[in-house]
Coordinates of C-alpha atoms in Angstrom, one line a residue:
X2 CA 20.0 -0.1 -19.2
X3 CA 20.7 -3.6 -17.7
X4 CA 18.7 -6.0 -16.2
X5 CA 18.5 -4.8 -13.0
X6 CA 16.8 -1.4 -14.7
X7 CA 13.8 -3.7 -15.6
X8 CA 13.0 -4.4 -11.4
X9 CA 9.8 -1.8 -12.2
X10 CA 8.6 -3.9 -14.9
X11 CA 8.3 -6.8 -12.8
X12 CA 5.8 -5.1 -10.1
X13 CA 3.4 -7.6 -11.3
X14 CA 5.5 -10.6 -10.2
X15 CA 8.6 -10.6 -7.8
X16 CA 8.3 -6.9 -6.8
X17 CA 4.7 -7.5 -5.6
X18 CA 5.3 -10.3 -3.7
X19 CA 7.7 -8.7 -1.2
X20 CA 5.9 -7.1 1.8
X21 CA 7.0 -3.8 2.7
X22 CA 11.0 -3.3 3.5
X23 CA 10.6 -3.8 7.3
X24 CA 13.3 -1.3 8.2
X25 CA 15.0 0.3 4.8
X26 CA 15.8 -1.7 1.8
X27 CA 18.6 -3.6 1.8
X28 CA 19.7 -2.4 -1.9
X29 CA 20.5 0.6 -2.6
X30 CA 18.8 2.8 -5.3
X31 CA 21.3 4.3 -8.2
X32 CA 21.2 7.7 -7.6
X33 CA 20.4 8.8 -11.5
X34 CA 18.3 6.2 -13.7
X35 CA 16.1 6.3 -16.3
X36 CA 13.7 3.6 -16.9
X37 CA 10.6 3.6 -19.5
X38 CA 8.8 0.8 -20.6
X39 CA 5.7 -1.1 -21.5
X40 CA 4.0 -4.0 -19.6
X41 CA 0.8 -5.9 -20.2
X42 CA -0.7 -8.2 -17.4
X43 CA -3.0 -11.0 -17.9
X44 CA -4.9 -11.9 -14.6
X45 CA -7.3 -14.9 -14.3
X46 CA -9.4 -15.0 -11.3
X47 CA -11.6 -17.7 -10.4
X48 CA -13.8 -15.4 -8.6
X49 CA -13.3 -12.0 -9.3
X50 CA -16.5 -10.5 -7.8
X51 CA -15.5 -12.1 -3.9
X52 CA -18.6 -13.5 -3.7
X53 CA -19.0 -16.2 -0.7
X54 CA -19.6 -19.8 -1.5
X55 CA -23.6 -19.6 -1.2
X56 CA -23.9 -16.7 -3.4
X57 CA -24.2 -16.5 -7.2
X58 CA -23.5 -13.9 -9.6
X59 CA -26.1 -12.0 -10.7
X60 CA -27.6 -12.8 -14.0
X61 CA -25.4 -9.7 -16.0
X62 CA -22.4 -10.8 -14.1
X63 CA -19.5 -13.0 -13.9
X64 CA -17.7 -15.1 -11.1
X65 CA -14.7 -15.4 -12.6
X66 CA -12.9 -13.4 -15.5
X67 CA -9.8 -12.6 -17.0
X68 CA -8.5 -9.0 -16.8
X69 CA -5.6 -7.6 -19.1
X70 CA -3.9 -4.5 -18.2
X71 CA -1.9 -2.6 -20.3
X72 CA 0.4 0.2 -19.1
X73 CA 3.2 2.7 -19.4
X74 CA 5.7 2.1 -16.7
X75 CA 8.5 4.7 -15.6
X76 CA 11.3 4.9 -12.6
X77 CA 13.1 8.0 -13.5
X78 CA 15.7 9.7 -11.1
X79 CA 17.8 12.8 -11.8
X80 CA 20.3 14.8 -9.6
X81 CA 20.3 18.7 -10.2
X82 CA 23.0 20.4 -8.2
X83 CA 22.4 18.9 -4.9
X84 CA 18.3 17.9 -5.5
X85 CA 17.3 14.6 -6.8
X86 CA 14.1 14.3 -9.2
X87 CA 12.6 11.3 -9.6
X88 CA 9.1 10.2 -10.9
X89 CA 8.1 6.3 -10.3
X90 CA 4.7 4.7 -11.5
X91 CA 2.4 3.3 -14.0
X92 CA -0.5 4.2 -16.2
X93 CA -2.9 2.3 -18.3
X94 CA -6.2 0.5 -18.6
X95 CA -8.2 -2.1 -17.3
X96 CA -10.0 -4.8 -19.8
X97 CA -11.9 -7.4 -18.2
X98 CA -13.6 -10.1 -21.0
X99 CA -16.6 -10.4 -19.5
X100 CA -17.3 -8.4 -16.5
X101 CA -17.5 -5.1 -18.4
X102 CA -18.8 -2.9 -15.7
X103 CA -15.3 -2.8 -14.0
X104 CA -13.1 -1.9 -17.2
X105 CA -11.2 1.5 -16.2
X106 CA -8.3 3.4 -16.3
X107 CA -5.5 2.2 -13.6
X108 CA -2.9 5.0 -12.7
X109 CA -0.5 4.9 -9.9
X110 CA 2.3 7.7 -9.7
X111 CA 4.4 9.7 -7.3
X112 CA 6.8 12.7 -8.4
X113 CA 8.5 14.9 -6.3
X114 CA 12.4 15.8 -4.9
X115 CA 14.6 14.4 -2.5
X116 CA 16.2 18.0 -1.5
X117 CA 19.2 18.8 0.4
X118 CA 20.2 22.0 1.9
X119 CA 23.9 22.3 3.0
X120 CA 25.9 19.0 4.1
X121 CA 23.3 18.6 7.1
X122 CA 19.7 19.2 5.8
X123 CA 17.7 17.1 3.8
X124 CA 14.0 15.7 2.9
X125 CA 11.5 14.9 0.7
X126 CA 8.6 16.6 -1.0
X127 CA 6.2 14.5 -3.1
X128 CA 2.9 14.3 -4.4
X129 CA 1.1 11.0 -5.3
X130 CA -1.8 10.3 -7.6
X131 CA -4.1 7.2 -8.0
X132 CA -7.1 6.2 -10.1
X133 CA -8.9 3.0 -10.4
X134 CA -11.9 0.8 -9.8
X135 CA -11.8 0.1 -6.3
X136 CA -11.2 -3.7 -5.2
X137 CA -14.7 -5.3 -5.0
X138 CA -13.9 -6.9 -1.2
X139 CA -13.6 -3.1 0.3
X140 CA -16.6 -2.1 -1.6
X141 CA -19.1 -4.1 0.4
X142 CA -20.9 -4.5 -3.2
X143 CA -21.0 -4.9 -6.9
X144 CA -20.9 -1.7 -8.0
X145 CA -18.6 0.1 -10.7
X146 CA -16.8 3.1 -8.5
X147 CA -13.7 5.0 -9.4
X148 CA -11.0 5.7 -6.6
X149 CA -9.5 8.7 -6.7
X150 CA -6.6 9.6 -4.3
X151 CA -4.1 12.1 -3.5
X152 CA -1.4 12.5 -1.1
X153 CA 1.1 15.4 -0.5
X154 CA 4.0 14.8 1.8
X155 CA 6.6 17.1 3.5
X156 CA 9.3 16.0 5.2
X157 CA 12.9 16.6 6.4
X158 CA 15.6 16.9 9.2
X159 CA 18.8 18.3 10.0
X160 CA 21.7 16.5 11.7
X161 CA 22.8 18.8 14.7
X162 CA 25.9 17.8 16.5
X163 CA 27.1 14.3 16.7
X164 CA 24.3 12.0 15.6
X165 CA 21.3 13.8 16.1
X166 CA 18.7 14.6 14.2
X167 CA 15.4 16.5 15.0
X168 CA 12.7 15.7 11.9
X169 CA 9.3 17.5 11.3
X170 CA 7.0 15.9 8.8
X171 CA 3.4 17.0 7.3
X172 CA 1.1 14.9 4.9
X173 CA -2.2 15.5 3.5
X174 CA -4.5 12.6 1.6
X175 CA -7.6 12.5 0.1
X176 CA -9.8 9.8 -1.4
X177 CA -13.0 10.4 -3.6
X178 CA -15.4 8.0 -4.8
X179 CA -17.5 8.1 -8.0
X180 CA -20.3 5.6 -7.2
X181 CA -23.6 7.3 -5.1
X182 CA -23.5 4.9 -2.7
X183 CA -20.1 4.9 -1.8
X184 CA -19.3 8.8 -1.2
X185 CA -20.1 8.5 2.4
X186 CA -16.5 6.8 2.7
X187 CA -14.8 9.7 1.5
X188 CA -11.9 10.8 2.9
X189 CA -9.9 14.1 3.8
X190 CA -6.8 13.8 6.2
X191 CA -3.9 15.7 7.5
X192 CA -1.1 14.7 9.6
X193 CA 1.5 16.6 11.0
X194 CA 4.6 14.8 13.1
X195 CA 7.7 15.7 14.8
X196 CA 10.7 13.2 15.9
X197 CA 14.2 13.1 17.1
X198 CA 16.8 10.4 16.1
X199 CA 20.1 9.6 17.2
X200 CA 22.6 7.4 15.6
X201 CA 26.6 7.5 16.0
X202 CA 27.3 4.9 13.8
X203 CA 25.6 3.3 10.6
X204 CA 24.8 0.1 12.5
X205 CA 22.2 1.4 15.7
X206 CA 19.9 4.2 15.4
X207 CA 17.2 4.8 18.2
X208 CA 14.2 7.6 17.4
X209 CA 11.1 9.0 18.8
X210 CA 8.8 10.4 17.2
X211 CA 4.9 11.9 17.8
X212 CA 2.4 12.6 15.1
X213 CA -1.3 14.1 15.1
X214 CA -4.0 12.8 12.5
X215 CA -7.6 14.7 11.5
X216 CA -9.5 12.4 9.5
X217 CA -12.7 13.7 8.1
X218 CA -15.3 12.2 6.2
X219 CA -17.4 15.4 4.3
X220 CA -20.1 13.2 3.3
X221 CA -20.7 11.3 6.7
X222 CA -23.3 14.0 8.3
X223 CA -24.0 13.3 11.8
X224 CA -26.9 14.3 14.0
X225 CA -25.8 17.3 14.9
X226 CA -25.2 18.8 11.6
X227 CA -21.5 18.4 11.5
X228 CA -19.7 15.3 9.6
X229 CA -17.9 12.6 11.3
X230 CA -14.4 12.8 11.8
X231 CA -11.8 11.3 14.0
X232 CA -8.4 12.0 15.4
X233 CA -5.4 9.8 16.0
X234 CA -2.9 10.9 18.2
X235 CA 0.4 8.3 18.6
X236 CA 4.1 8.6 20.3
X237 CA 6.0 6.1 18.9
X238 CA 10.0 4.9 19.5
X239 CA 12.0 3.0 17.0
X240 CA 15.3 1.2 16.9
X241 CA 17.2 0.3 14.0
X242 CA 20.1 -2.3 13.8
X243 CA 22.5 -3.3 10.4
X244 CA 25.1 -5.5 10.0
X245 CA 26.3 -8.4 8.4
X246 CA 23.3 -8.4 6.0
X247 CA 20.8 -7.9 8.2
X248 CA 18.2 -5.4 9.0
X249 CA 16.4 -5.9 12.2
X250 CA 13.5 -2.9 13.4
X251 CA 11.6 -2.5 16.5
X252 CA 8.9 -0.1 17.2
X253 CA 6.6 0.6 20.5
X254 CA 4.6 3.0 21.3
X255 CA 1.0 4.3 22.3
X256 CA -1.6 5.5 20.1
X257 CA -5.0 6.7 20.5
X258 CA -8.3 7.6 18.7
X259 CA -11.2 10.0 19.3
X260 CA -14.3 10.0 16.9
X261 CA -17.4 12.5 17.1
X262 CA -19.7 9.5 16.7
X263 CA -21.8 9.2 20.3
X264 CA -22.0 5.5 20.2
X265 CA -18.4 5.2 19.0
X266 CA -16.1 2.8 21.2
X267 CA -12.7 4.3 20.8
X268 CA -8.8 3.1 21.0
X269 CA -6.6 3.6 23.2
X270 CA -3.4 1.3 23.5
X271 CA -0.3 -0.2 22.4
X272 CA 0.9 -0.1 18.8
X273 CA 4.4 -1.7 17.1
X274 CA 6.0 -3.9 15.7
X275 CA 9.2 -6.2 14.8
X276 CA 10.8 -6.8 11.2
X277 CA 13.6 -8.5 9.8
X278 CA 15.1 -8.5 6.5
X279 CA 18.5 -10.6 5.4
X280 CA 20.7 -11.0 2.4
X281 CA 23.4 -12.9 2.1
X282 CA 24.8 -10.3 -0.9
X283 CA 23.6 -12.4 -3.9
X284 CA 21.1 -14.7 -4.0
X285 CA 19.0 -15.0 -1.2
X286 CA 17.0 -12.3 0.6
X287 CA 14.3 -13.0 3.7
X288 CA 11.9 -10.5 5.2
X289 CA 9.3 -10.8 7.9
X290 CA 7.2 -8.3 9.7
X291 CA 4.5 -8.1 12.7
X292 CA 3.0 -5.2 13.6
X293 CA 0.0 -3.3 15.1
X294 CA -1.1 0.0 13.6
X295 CA -4.0 2.5 13.2
X296 CA -5.0 3.8 9.9
X297 CA -8.2 4.8 7.6
X298 CA -8.7 3.4 3.8
X299 CA -11.5 5.6 2.6
X300 CA -13.1 2.5 0.9
X301 CA -14.5 0.8 4.1
X302 CA -17.4 2.2 5.8
X303 CA -15.9 3.0 9.4
X304 CA -14.0 6.3 11.0
X305 CA -10.8 4.2 11.3
X306 CA -9.4 0.4 12.0
X307 CA -7.1 -1.5 14.3
X308 CA -4.9 -3.3 12.1
X309 CA -2.6 -6.6 13.5
X310 CA -0.3 -8.2 10.5
X311 CA 2.2 -10.3 10.0
X312 CA 3.8 -11.4 6.6
X313 CA 6.8 -13.1 5.5
X314 CA 8.8 -13.2 2.3
X315 CA 11.5 -15.5 0.9
X316 CA 13.1 -14.7 -2.6
X317 CA 16.2 -16.5 -4.4
X318 CA 17.4 -15.9 -7.6
X319 CA 18.6 -18.9 -9.8
X320 CA 21.4 -17.4 -12.1
X321 CA 21.5 -14.2 -13.6
X322 CA 17.9 -14.6 -15.1
X323 CA 15.4 -16.1 -12.8
X324 CA 14.0 -14.9 -9.7
X325 CA 11.6 -17.6 -7.5
X326 CA 9.6 -15.9 -4.6
X327 CA 7.3 -17.0 -1.9
X328 CA 5.1 -15.2 0.4
X329 CA 2.3 -15.0 2.9
X330 CA 0.4 -12.5 4.9
X331 CA -2.2 -12.9 8.0
X332 CA -4.3 -9.5 8.7
X333 CA -7.1 -8.9 11.1
X334 CA -9.0 -5.5 10.9
X335 CA -11.3 -4.5 13.5
X336 CA -13.5 -1.4 12.5
X337 CA -14.3 1.2 15.0
X338 CA -16.8 4.4 14.4
X339 CA -18.8 2.2 12.1
X340 CA -20.9 4.0 9.6
X341 CA -24.5 1.4 10.0
X342 CA -25.7 3.7 7.1
X343 CA -23.4 2.9 4.6
X344 CA -23.6 -0.1 2.3
X345 CA -21.0 -3.0 3.2
X346 CA -20.6 -1.6 7.1
X347 CA -18.6 -4.0 8.7
X348 CA -16.7 -4.4 12.1
X349 CA -14.1 -7.1 11.7
X350 CA -12.6 -8.6 8.7
X351 CA -9.9 -11.2 8.7
X352 CA -7.2 -12.0 5.5
X353 CA -5.1 -14.8 4.5
X354 CA -2.7 -15.0 1.4
X355 CA -0.5 -17.5 -0.1
X356 CA 2.1 -16.4 -2.6
X357 CA 4.3 -17.7 -5.1
X358 CA 6.1 -15.7 -8.3
X359 CA 8.5 -16.9 -10.8
X360 CA 10.4 -13.9 -12.8
X361 CA 12.6 -14.3 -15.7
X362 CA 14.9 -11.6 -17.6
X363 CA 16.0 -13.8 -21.0
X364 CA 17.5 -10.4 -22.2
X365 CA 18.4 -6.9 -20.6
X366 CA 15.4 -5.1 -21.9
X367 CA 12.6 -7.8 -21.1
X368 CA 10.9 -9.2 -18.1
X369 CA 8.6 -12.5 -17.9
X370 CA 6.7 -13.1 -14.9
X371 CA 4.1 -15.6 -13.4
X372 CA 2.4 -15.1 -10.1
X373 CA 0.1 -17.6 -8.3
X374 CA -2.2 -16.4 -5.4
X375 CA -4.9 -17.8 -2.9
X376 CA -6.9 -15.7 -0.8
X377 CA -9.3 -16.1 1.6
X378 CA -11.4 -13.3 3.8
X379 CA -14.0 -13.3 6.4
X380 CA -16.2 -11.0 7.6
X381 CA -19.4 -10.2 9.4
X382 CA -20.8 -8.1 6.4
X383 CA -23.4 -8.9 4.1
X384 CA -20.5 -8.8 1.4
X385 CA -17.1 -9.6 1.5
X386 CA -16.7 -13.1 2.9
X387 CA -14.7 -15.0 -0.3
X388 CA -12.3 -17.2 -1.4
X389 CA -10.0 -16.5 -4.5
X390 CA -7.3 -18.4 -6.8
X391 CA -5.8 -16.3 -9.4
X392 CA -2.7 -16.5 -11.7
X393 CA -1.2 -13.6 -13.6
X394 CA 1.0 -13.5 -16.3
X395 CA 3.2 -10.3 -17.0
X396 CA 5.5 -9.3 -19.8
X397 CA 7.7 -6.3 -19.6
X398 CA 9.7 -4.4 -22.4
X399 CA 12.0 -1.7 -21.6
X400 CA 13.2 1.3 -24.2

């Protein structure tokens, strides 16, 4: 296992800083790999409770804290005949020095198969699972809450003729909260989609996709004895261009939301964005993205939100063993179908983050990372406006 095989061990440093790949990742993944290891993260946060400037920590709580996470990590892919089985993720435990009520297991893993039938049809079937303490800025209260999430993904398509590819997809996800004050935010969501892509060369691809999603909140009753629910629909066109180390993408579409709540002001309008990813083939990589979309979190007391997000990152490799990265993001979320009866109800929030990281691989099987983040959030909820500066040390060892 070489130094590149330790990328998964740097999830808390370099990898965590990069925004989601704007189009498709510039780097090709190895078809078969076996990366197993252990990781320790030591995080200091000067406002781990996400308190605003005028609020003191409760007597049995501490505004600042040190969190130590020990985890096993895996990034495994194995081709069996024409199919490719994979498992990637981490499982460990969070230890807090002062705020012991936040101690919890932390699991985030996805496994499945990249399937292929014949020479023209392929897709993915996967199951993801996550478990851990919900971020306090999302909860709206200083409570112990274990968040369980499960995601089933099925998608695929077949190439027809020269360049045409129809595709279909299905996604089912659920979010369960353990704290009684958060049960109203439990989420069951089901999404179906279909699309048609066209590309006669590797440089330019265009696609059109339509999707429908139903968001159910089974523990959020309405006055008519039904539970709260929202239906989302969208039609989006996408263009992707590749060449000269550059991937440029653009999306534009129309989306609408229809919630059961009588007093809900539903959304109907444009969504989409633009993205760029550039690499010189070696030391430097730049990424940037702007987008607007609709989504639901299962954490915030609302049916869904409209998110406007901008992010950028620059990564530079110094020699063989050192990586430096700078990044930042701006995000505004406007919440609709707000559940006023829930703790932490809000109509909006605005977030800013600035990040810097340094990663070092002194030998092939070891990774050391340093990360610093300054974050601010403003919201109209009673809890959730805060400033936080945090630093993290990550030590990774591969077997």
